[in-house]
Amino acid sequence: VQEIEGALPGWTILTAENIDSRRREVSLERFLKYFDGALPDWDLILVGGIAVRTIVTDIFSNIAAGLGGISTGVLLLGGGGEGKTTAIMQVAVKLILEKGAKVVWHYDSNTPLSISIADRLIRGEGPWVIMTDDADLITGNLGRFCREIRARGRNDISIVLACRDTDWLATEGKAAQAESGIEWREYL
């Protein structure tokens, strides 16, 4: 996984080239830990031993339909341990491998969404999909970020967010969605 120096602290860009290098054998013990509640990692997602649920296909279809034509937002909410992380990681892999999307993945829960990400992405070719499993941590800049994308005429940047429903409510995520000015699809 490649980290972009300086411009994207806490975020990384995943592409077909660098995600394929993450494919490794996964031990039975790691699978058992996952199915016992441990968080997934890219190795587990890429090896293909975890069933792809319907919600993955639905989110993928929603984002894929808008790639390159309209910026869309997807929000996946649920309780802890319900598979949100697994689902959006599987969506990321499908978007990368089947649609050639570049995914900007949030890997550091201490790093919020930064306008510098918009500056970096807006210069690069899309389609881009920004994804985080810590959506509650980026609500403060979400509206401004989405408005900046739209003001620059970029319709090839979509957003997939996931978090616990209680955290989304506590951080006023609904207000951030409304302020963003893009169309959102919610999954519970």
Coordinates of N, CA, C and O in Angstrom, one line a residue, residues 20-175:
D20 N -2.7 -5.7 -5.6 CA -2.4 -7.1 -6.0 C -1.1 -7.6 -5.2 O -1.0 -8.8 -5.0
S21 N -0.2 -6.7 -4.9 CA 1.0 -7.1 -4.2 C 0.6 -7.5 -2.7 O 1.5 -8.1 -2.0
R22 N -0.6 -7.2 -2.3 CA -1.0 -7.6 -0.9 C -1.5 -9.0 -0.8 O -1.8 -9.5 0.3
R23 N -1.7 -9.7 -1.9 CA -2.2 -11.1 -1.9 C -1.2 -12.0 -1.3 O -0.1 -12.2 -1.8
R24 N -1.6 -12.7 -0.2 CA -0.8 -13.6 0.5 C -1.6 -14.8 1.1 O -2.8 -14.6 1.2
E25 N -1.0 -15.8 1.3 CA -1.6 -16.9 2.0 C -2.1 -16.5 3.4 O -1.4 -15.7 4.0
V26 N -3.2 -17.0 3.8 CA -3.7 -16.6 5.1 C -3.9 -17.9 5.9 O -4.6 -18.8 5.4
S27 N -3.4 -17.9 7.1 CA -3.5 -19.2 7.9 C -4.9 -19.4 8.4 O -5.7 -18.4 8.5
L28 N -5.2 -20.6 8.7 CA -6.5 -21.0 9.3 C -6.7 -20.2 10.6 O -7.8 -19.8 10.9
E29 N -5.7 -20.1 11.3 CA -5.8 -19.3 12.6 C -6.2 -17.9 12.4 O -7.1 -17.4 13.2
R30 N -5.7 -17.2 11.4 CA -6.2 -15.8 11.1 C -7.6 -15.8 10.7 O -8.4 -14.9 11.1
F31 N -8.0 -16.8 9.9 CA -9.5 -16.8 9.5 C -10.3 -17.0 10.8 O -11.4 -16.4 10.9
L32 N -9.9 -17.9 11.6 CA -10.7 -18.2 12.8 C -10.8 -17.0 13.7 O -11.8 -16.7 14.3
K33 N -9.7 -16.2 13.8 CA -9.7 -15.0 14.6 C -10.7 -14.0 14.0 O -11.4 -13.3 14.7
Y34 N -10.7 -13.9 12.7 CA -11.6 -13.0 12.0 C -13.0 -13.4 12.3 O -13.9 -12.6 12.7
F35 N -13.3 -14.7 12.2 CA -14.7 -15.1 12.4 C -15.1 -15.1 13.9 O -16.2 -15.3 14.2
D36 N -14.1 -14.9 14.7 CA -14.3 -14.8 16.1 C -14.4 -13.3 16.5 O -14.5 -13.0 17.7
G37 N -14.4 -12.4 15.6 CA -14.6 -11.0 15.8 C -13.4 -10.0 15.6 O -13.6 -8.8 15.7
A38 N -12.3 -10.5 15.1 CA -11.1 -9.7 14.8 C -11.4 -8.9 13.6 O -12.1 -9.3 12.7
L39 N -10.9 -7.7 13.5 CA -11.0 -6.8 12.3 C -10.3 -7.5 11.1 O -9.2 -8.1 11.3
P40 N -10.9 -7.3 9.9 CA -10.2 -7.8 8.7 C -9.0 -7.0 8.4 O -8.9 -5.8 8.8
D41 N -8.1 -7.5 7.6 CA -7.0 -6.8 7.0 C -7.0 -7.1 5.5 O -7.8 -7.9 5.0
W42 N -6.2 -6.4 4.7 CA -6.3 -6.6 3.3 C -5.9 -8.0 2.8 O -6.5 -8.5 1.9
D43 N -5.1 -8.7 3.6 CA -4.7 -10.1 3.2 C -6.0 -11.0 3.3 O -6.3 -11.7 2.4
L44 N -6.8 -10.8 4.3 CA -8.0 -11.6 4.5 C -9.0 -11.3 3.4 O -9.7 -12.2 2.8
I45 N -9.2 -10.0 3.1 CA -10.1 -9.6 2.1 C -9.7 -10.1 0.7 O -10.5 -10.6 -0.1
L46 N -8.4 -10.0 0.4 CA -8.0 -10.4 -1.0 C -7.9 -11.9 -1.2 O -8.0 -12.3 -2.4
V47 N -7.7 -12.7 -0.2 CA -7.6 -14.1 -0.4 C -9.0 -14.7 -0.8 O -9.0 -15.8 -1.4
G48 N -10.0 -14.0 -0.5 CA -11.3 -14.4 -1.0 C -12.1 -15.5 -0.2 O -13.0 -16.1 -0.7
G49 N -11.7 -15.7 1.0 CA -12.3 -16.7 1.8 C -13.5 -16.2 2.6 O -14.1 -16.9 3.4
I50 N -13.8 -14.9 2.5 CA -14.9 -14.3 3.2 C -16.1 -14.1 2.2 O -15.9 -13.4 1.2
A51 N -17.2 -14.6 2.5 CA -18.4 -14.4 1.6 C -18.7 -12.9 1.4 O -18.6 -12.1 2.3
V52 N -19.0 -12.6 0.1 CA -19.4 -11.3 -0.3 C -20.9 -11.2 -0.1 O -21.7 -11.9 -0.8
R53 N -21.4 -10.3 0.8 CA -22.8 -10.2 1.1 C -23.5 -9.3 0.1 O -22.8 -8.5 -0.6
T54 N -24.7 -9.3 0.1 CA -25.6 -8.6 -0.9 C -25.3 -7.1 -0.8 O -25.2 -6.3 -1.8
I55 N -25.0 -6.6 0.4 CA -24.8 -5.2 0.6 C -23.6 -4.7 -0.1 O -23.5 -3.6 -0.6
V56 N -22.6 -5.6 -0.2 CA -21.3 -5.2 -1.0 C -21.7 -5.0 -2.4 O -21.3 -4.0 -3.0
T57 N -22.5 -5.9 -3.0 CA -22.9 -5.7 -4.4 C -23.7 -4.5 -4.6 O -23.6 -3.7 -5.6
D58 N -24.6 -4.2 -3.6 CA -25.5 -3.0 -3.7 C -24.6 -1.7 -3.7 O -24.8 -0.8 -4.5
I59 N -23.7 -1.6 -2.7 CA -22.9 -0.4 -2.6 C -22.0 -0.3 -3.8 O -21.8 0.8 -4.4
F60 N -21.4 -1.4 -4.3 CA -20.5 -1.4 -5.5 C -21.3 -0.9 -6.7 O -20.9 0.0 -7.4
S61 N -22.5 -1.4 -6.9 CA -23.4 -1.0 -8.0 C -23.7 0.5 -7.9 O -23.7 1.2 -9.0
N62 N -24.0 1.0 -6.7 CA -24.4 2.4 -6.6 C -23.2 3.3 -6.9 O -23.4 4.3 -7.7
I63 N -22.0 3.0 -6.4 CA -20.8 3.8 -6.7 C -20.4 3.6 -8.2 O -20.1 4.6 -8.9
A64 N -20.4 2.4 -8.6 CA -19.9 2.2 -10.0 C -20.8 2.9 -11.0 O -20.2 3.4 -12.0
A65 N -22.1 3.0 -10.8 CA -23.0 3.7 -11.7 C -22.6 5.2 -11.8 O -22.8 5.8 -12.9
G66 N -22.0 5.8 -10.8 CA -21.7 7.2 -10.9 C -20.3 7.5 -11.2 O -19.9 8.7 -11.4
L67 N -19.4 6.5 -11.3 CA -18.0 6.7 -11.5 C -17.8 7.5 -12.8 O -18.3 7.1 -13.9
G68 N -17.1 8.6 -12.8 CA -16.8 9.4 -13.9 C -17.9 10.3 -14.4 O -17.7 11.1 -15.3
G69 N -19.1 10.2 -13.8 CA -20.2 11.1 -14.2 C -20.8 11.9 -13.2 O -21.2 13.0 -13.4
I70 N -20.9 11.4 -12.0 CA -21.6 12.2 -10.9 C -20.9 11.7 -9.6 O -20.7 10.6 -9.3
S71 N -20.6 12.7 -8.8 CA -20.1 12.4 -7.4 C -21.2 11.9 -6.6 O -22.3 12.6 -6.5
T72 N -21.0 10.8 -6.0 CA -22.1 10.2 -5.1 C -21.5 9.9 -3.8 O -20.3 9.7 -3.6
G73 N -22.3 9.7 -2.8 CA -21.9 9.4 -1.5 C -22.7 8.2 -1.0 O -23.9 8.0 -1.2
V74 N -22.0 7.3 -0.3 CA -22.7 6.1 0.3 C -22.3 6.1 1.8 O -21.1 6.3 2.2
L75 N -23.3 5.9 2.6 CA -23.1 5.8 4.1 C -23.6 4.4 4.6 O -24.8 4.1 4.4
L76 N -22.7 3.7 5.2 CA -23.1 2.4 5.8 C -23.0 2.5 7.3 O -22.0 2.8 7.8
L77 N -24.2 2.3 7.9 CA -24.3 2.5 9.4 C -24.7 1.1 10.0 O -25.4 0.4 9.4
G78 N -24.2 0.9 11.2 CA -24.6 -0.3 11.9 C -23.9 -0.3 13.3 O -23.1 0.5 13.6
G79 N -24.3 -1.4 14.0 CA -23.6 -1.6 15.3 C -22.2 -2.1 15.2 O -21.8 -2.5 14.1
G80 N -21.5 -2.2 16.3 CA -20.2 -2.7 16.3 C -20.2 -4.2 15.9 O -21.1 -4.9 16.4
G81 N -19.3 -4.7 15.1 CA -19.1 -6.1 14.8 C -20.1 -6.6 13.8 O -20.2 -7.9 13.7
E82 N -20.8 -5.8 13.1 CA -21.8 -6.2 12.1 C -21.2 -6.4 10.7 O -21.9 -6.8 9.8
G83 N -19.9 -6.1 10.5 CA -19.3 -6.4 9.2 C -19.1 -5.2 8.3 O -18.9 -5.3 7.1
K84 N -19.2 -4.0 8.9 CA -19.1 -2.7 8.0 C -17.7 -2.6 7.4 O -17.6 -2.3 6.2
T85 N -16.7 -2.9 8.2 CA -15.3 -2.8 7.7 C -15.1 -3.8 6.6 O -14.6 -3.5 5.5
T86 N -15.5 -5.1 6.8 CA -15.4 -6.1 5.8 C -16.1 -5.7 4.5 O -15.5 -5.8 3.4
A87 N -17.3 -5.2 4.6 CA -18.1 -4.8 3.5 C -17.4 -3.7 2.7 O -17.3 -3.8 1.4
I88 N -16.9 -2.6 3.3 CA -16.4 -1.5 2.5 C -15.0 -1.9 2.0 O -14.6 -1.4 0.9
M89 N -14.3 -2.8 2.6 CA -13.0 -3.3 2.1 C -13.3 -4.1 0.8 O -12.6 -4.0 -0.2
Q90 N -14.3 -4.9 0.9 CA -14.7 -5.7 -0.3 C -15.2 -4.8 -1.4 O -14.8 -5.1 -2.6
V91 N -15.9 -3.8 -1.1 CA -16.3 -2.8 -2.1 C -15.1 -2.2 -2.8 O -15.0 -2.0 -4.0
A92 N -14.1 -1.8 -1.9 CA -12.9 -1.1 -2.5 C -12.2 -2.0 -3.5 O -11.8 -1.6 -4.5
V93 N -12.1 -3.3 -3.1 CA -11.4 -4.2 -4.0 C -12.1 -4.4 -5.3 O -11.6 -4.4 -6.4
K94 N -13.5 -4.5 -5.3 CA -14.3 -4.6 -6.5 C -14.1 -3.4 -7.4 O -14.0 -3.5 -8.6
L95 N -14.2 -2.2 -6.7 CA -14.1 -0.9 -7.5 C -12.7 -0.8 -8.2 O -12.6 -0.4 -9.3
I96 N -11.7 -1.3 -7.5 CA -10.3 -1.2 -8.0 C -10.2 -2.2 -9.2 O -9.7 -1.8 -10.3
L97 N -10.5 -3.4 -8.9 CA -10.2 -4.5 -9.9 C -11.2 -4.5 -11.1 O -10.9 -4.9 -12.2
E98 N -12.5 -4.2 -10.8 CA -13.5 -4.3 -11.9 C -13.8 -2.9 -12.6 O -14.2 -3.0 -13.7
K99 N -13.5 -1.8 -11.9 CA -13.8 -0.5 -12.5 C -12.5 0.4 -12.7 O -12.7 1.5 -13.2
G100 N -11.4 -0.1 -12.2 CA -10.2 0.7 -12.4 C -10.2 2.0 -11.5 O -9.4 2.9 -11.8
A101 N -11.0 2.0 -10.5 CA -11.0 3.2 -9.6 C -9.7 3.2 -8.8 O -9.1 2.2 -8.5
K102 N -9.4 4.4 -8.4 CA -8.3 4.7 -7.4 C -9.0 5.0 -6.1 O -9.9 5.9 -6.0
V103 N -8.7 4.2 -5.1 CA -9.4 4.3 -3.8 C -8.4 5.0 -2.8 O -7.3 4.6 -2.7
V104 N -8.9 6.1 -2.2 CA -8.2 6.7 -1.1 C -8.7 6.2 0.2 O -9.9 6.5 0.5
W105 N -7.9 5.4 0.8 CA -8.4 4.6 2.0 C -7.8 5.3 3.3 O -6.6 5.6 3.4
H106 N -8.7 5.5 4.2 CA -8.4 6.1 5.5 C -7.9 5.0 6.5 O -8.6 4.1 6.8
Y107 N -6.6 5.1 6.8 CA -6.0 4.0 7.7 C -5.7 4.4 9.1 O -5.3 3.6 9.9
D108 N -5.7 5.7 9.4 CA -5.3 6.2 10.7 C -6.5 7.0 11.3 O -6.8 8.1 10.9
S109 N -7.1 6.4 12.3 CA -8.2 7.0 13.0 C -7.9 8.3 13.7 O -8.8 9.0 14.1
N110 N -6.7 8.6 13.8 CA -6.3 9.9 14.4 C -6.2 11.0 13.4 O -5.9 12.2 13.7
T111 N -6.4 10.7 12.1 CA -6.3 11.7 11.0 C -7.6 12.0 10.4 O -8.3 11.1 9.8
P112 N -8.1 13.2 10.5 CA -9.4 13.6 9.9 C -9.3 13.8 8.4 O -8.2 13.9 7.9
L113 N -10.4 14.0 7.8 CA -10.5 14.4 6.4 C -9.9 15.8 6.2 O -10.2 16.7 7.0
S114 N -8.9 16.0 5.3 CA -8.3 17.2 5.1 C -8.6 17.8 3.8 O -8.7 17.1 2.8
I115 N -8.7 19.1 3.7 CA -8.9 19.7 2.4 C -7.7 19.5 1.5 O -7.8 19.5 0.3
S116 N -6.5 19.2 2.0 CA -5.3 18.9 1.2 C -5.6 17.7 0.4 O -5.0 17.5 -0.7
I117 N -6.4 16.8 0.8 CA -6.8 15.6 0.0 C -7.5 16.0 -1.2 O -7.2 15.6 -2.3
A118 N -8.4 17.0 -1.1 CA -9.1 17.5 -2.3 C -8.1 18.1 -3.2 O -8.2 17.9 -4.4
D119 N -7.2 18.9 -2.7 CA -6.2 19.5 -3.6 C -5.4 18.5 -4.3 O -5.1 18.6 -5.5
R120 N -5.0 17.4 -3.6 CA -4.2 16.4 -4.3 C -5.0 15.6 -5.3 O -4.5 15.3 -6.4
L121 N -6.2 15.3 -5.0 CA -7.0 14.5 -5.9 C -7.5 15.2 -7.1 O -7.6 14.7 -8.2
I122 N -7.8 16.5 -6.9 CA -8.4 17.3 -8.0 C -7.4 17.4 -9.1 O -7.7 17.6 -10.2
R123 N -6.1 17.3 -8.8 CA -5.1 17.4 -9.9 C -4.9 16.1 -10.6 O -4.4 16.0 -11.7
G124 N -5.3 15.0 -10.0 CA -5.1 13.7 -10.6 C -6.3 13.2 -11.4 O -7.4 13.6 -11.1
E125 N -6.0 12.2 -12.3 CA -7.1 11.6 -13.1 C -7.9 10.7 -12.2 O -7.4 10.0 -11.4
G126 N -9.2 10.7 -12.4 CA -10.1 9.8 -11.7 C -10.4 8.5 -12.5 O -9.8 8.3 -13.6
P127 N -11.4 7.7 -12.1 CA -12.3 8.0 -11.0 C -11.6 7.7 -9.7 O -10.8 6.8 -9.6
W128 N -12.0 8.5 -8.7 CA -11.5 8.4 -7.3 C -12.7 8.0 -6.4 O -13.8 8.5 -6.6
V129 N -12.4 7.2 -5.4 CA -13.4 6.9 -4.4 C -12.7 7.0 -3.0 O -11.6 6.4 -2.8
I130 N -13.2 7.9 -2.2 CA -12.7 8.1 -0.9 C -13.4 7.3 0.1 O -14.6 7.3 0.1
M131 N -12.7 6.5 0.9 CA -13.3 5.5 1.8 C -12.8 5.6 3.2 O -11.6 5.6 3.4
T132 N -13.7 5.5 4.2 CA -13.3 5.5 5.6 C -14.2 4.6 6.4 O -15.4 4.6 6.1
D133 N -13.7 3.9 7.3 CA -14.4 3.1 8.3 C -14.6 3.9 9.5 O -15.2 3.4 10.5
D134 N -14.1 5.1 9.6 CA -14.3 6.0 10.7 C -15.0 7.3 10.3 O -14.5 8.4 10.5
A135 N -16.1 7.2 9.7 CA -16.9 8.3 9.2 C -17.2 9.4 10.2 O -17.2 10.6 9.9
D136 N -17.4 9.0 11.4 CA -17.6 9.9 12.5 C -16.5 10.9 12.8 O -16.7 12.0 13.3
L137 N -15.3 10.5 12.3 CA -14.1 11.3 12.6 C -13.9 12.4 11.5 O -13.1 13.3 11.7
I138 N -14.7 12.3 10.4 CA -14.5 13.3 9.3 C -15.6 14.2 9.1 O -15.7 15.0 8.2
T139 N -16.7 14.1 10.0 CA -17.8 14.9 9.7 C -17.6 16.4 9.8 O -18.2 17.2 9.0
G140 N -16.6 16.9 10.5 CA -16.2 18.3 10.6 C -15.9 18.9 9.3 O -16.2 20.1 9.0
N141 N -15.2 18.2 8.4 CA -14.7 18.7 7.1 C -15.5 18.2 5.9 O -15.2 18.5 4.8
L142 N -16.4 17.2 6.2 CA -17.1 16.6 5.1 C -17.8 17.5 4.1 O -17.6 17.5 2.9
G143 N -18.6 18.4 4.7 CA -19.4 19.3 3.9 C -18.5 20.2 3.0 O -18.7 20.4 1.8
R144 N -17.5 20.8 3.7 CA -16.5 21.7 2.9 C -15.8 20.9 1.9 O -15.6 21.4 0.7
F145 N -15.3 19.7 2.2 CA -14.6 18.9 1.2 C -15.5 18.6 0.0 O -15.0 18.8 -1.1
C146 N -16.7 18.2 0.2 CA -17.6 17.9 -1.0 C -17.9 19.2 -1.8 O -18.0 19.1 -3.0
R147 N -18.1 20.3 -1.1 CA -18.4 21.5 -1.8 C -17.2 21.9 -2.7 O -17.3 22.4 -3.8
E148 N -16.0 21.7 -2.1 CA -14.8 22.0 -2.9 C -14.6 21.2 -4.1 O -14.3 21.7 -5.2
I149 N -15.0 19.9 -4.0 CA -15.0 19.0 -5.2 C -15.9 19.5 -6.2 O -15.5 19.6 -7.4
R150 N -17.1 19.9 -5.8 CA -18.1 20.3 -6.8 C -17.7 21.7 -7.4 O -17.9 21.9 -8.6
A151 N -17.2 22.6 -6.6 CA -16.8 23.9 -7.1 C -15.7 23.8 -8.1 O -15.6 24.7 -9.0
R152 N -14.9 22.8 -8.1 CA -13.8 22.6 -9.1 C -14.3 21.8 -10.3 O -13.5 21.4 -11.1
G153 N -15.6 21.4 -10.3 CA -16.2 20.7 -11.4 C -15.8 19.3 -11.5 O -15.9 18.7 -12.6
R154 N -15.4 18.7 -10.4 CA -15.0 17.3 -10.4 C -16.2 16.4 -10.1 O -16.8 16.4 -9.0
N155 N -16.6 15.6 -11.1 CA -17.7 14.6 -10.9 C -17.2 13.2 -10.8 O -18.0 12.3 -10.9
D156 N -15.9 13.0 -10.7 CA -15.3 11.7 -10.7 C -14.7 11.3 -9.3 O -13.9 10.4 -9.2
I157 N -15.2 12.0 -8.3 CA -14.8 11.6 -6.9 C -16.0 11.3 -6.1 O -16.9 12.1 -5.9
S158 N -16.1 10.0 -5.7 CA -17.2 9.6 -4.8 C -16.7 9.3 -3.5 O -15.5 9.1 -3.2
I159 N -17.6 9.1 -2.5 CA -17.3 8.9 -1.1 C -18.1 7.7 -0.6 O -19.3 7.6 -0.8
V160 N -17.4 6.8 0.1 CA -18.0 5.7 0.8 C -17.6 5.8 2.3 O -16.4 5.8 2.6
L161 N -18.6 6.0 3.2 CA -18.4 6.1 4.6 C -19.0 5.0 5.4 O -20.1 4.5 5.0
A162 N -18.4 4.6 6.4 CA -19.0 3.6 7.3 C -18.7 4.0 8.8 O -17.6 4.5 9.0
C163 N -19.6 3.7 9.6 CA -19.3 3.9 11.1 C -20.5 3.3 11.9 O -21.6 3.0 11.3
R164 N -20.3 3.3 13.2 CA -21.4 2.9 14.0 C -22.5 4.0 14.0 O -22.2 5.2 14.0
D165 N -23.8 3.6 14.0 CA -24.9 4.5 13.8 C -24.9 5.5 15.0 O -25.2 6.7 14.8
T166 N -24.6 5.0 16.2 CA -24.6 5.9 17.4 C -23.5 7.0 17.2 O -23.7 8.1 17.6
D167 N -22.3 6.6 16.7 CA -21.2 7.6 16.5 C -21.6 8.6 15.5 O -21.3 9.8 15.6
W168 N -22.3 8.2 14.4 CA -22.7 9.1 13.3 C -23.7 10.2 13.9 O -23.6 11.4 13.6
L169 N -24.6 9.7 14.7 CA -25.6 10.6 15.3 C -24.9 11.6 16.3 O -25.2 12.8 16.3
A170 N -23.9 11.1 17.1 CA -23.3 11.9 18.1 C -22.4 13.0 17.5 O -22.2 14.0 18.1
T171 N -21.9 12.7 16.3 CA -21.0 13.7 15.6 C -21.8 14.6 14.6 O -21.2 15.3 13.8
E172 N -23.1 14.5 14.6 CA -24.0 15.3 13.7 C -23.7 15.0 12.3 O -23.6 15.9 11.4
G173 N -23.5 13.8 11.9 CA -23.2 13.3 10.6 C -24.3 13.7 9.6 O -24.0 14.1 8.4
K174 N -25.5 13.7 10.0 CA -26.6 14.1 9.1 C -26.5 15.5 8.6 O -26.7 15.8 7.4
A175 N -26.1 16.4 9.5 CA -25.8 17.8 9.1 C -24.7 17.9 8.1 O -24.8 18.7 7.2

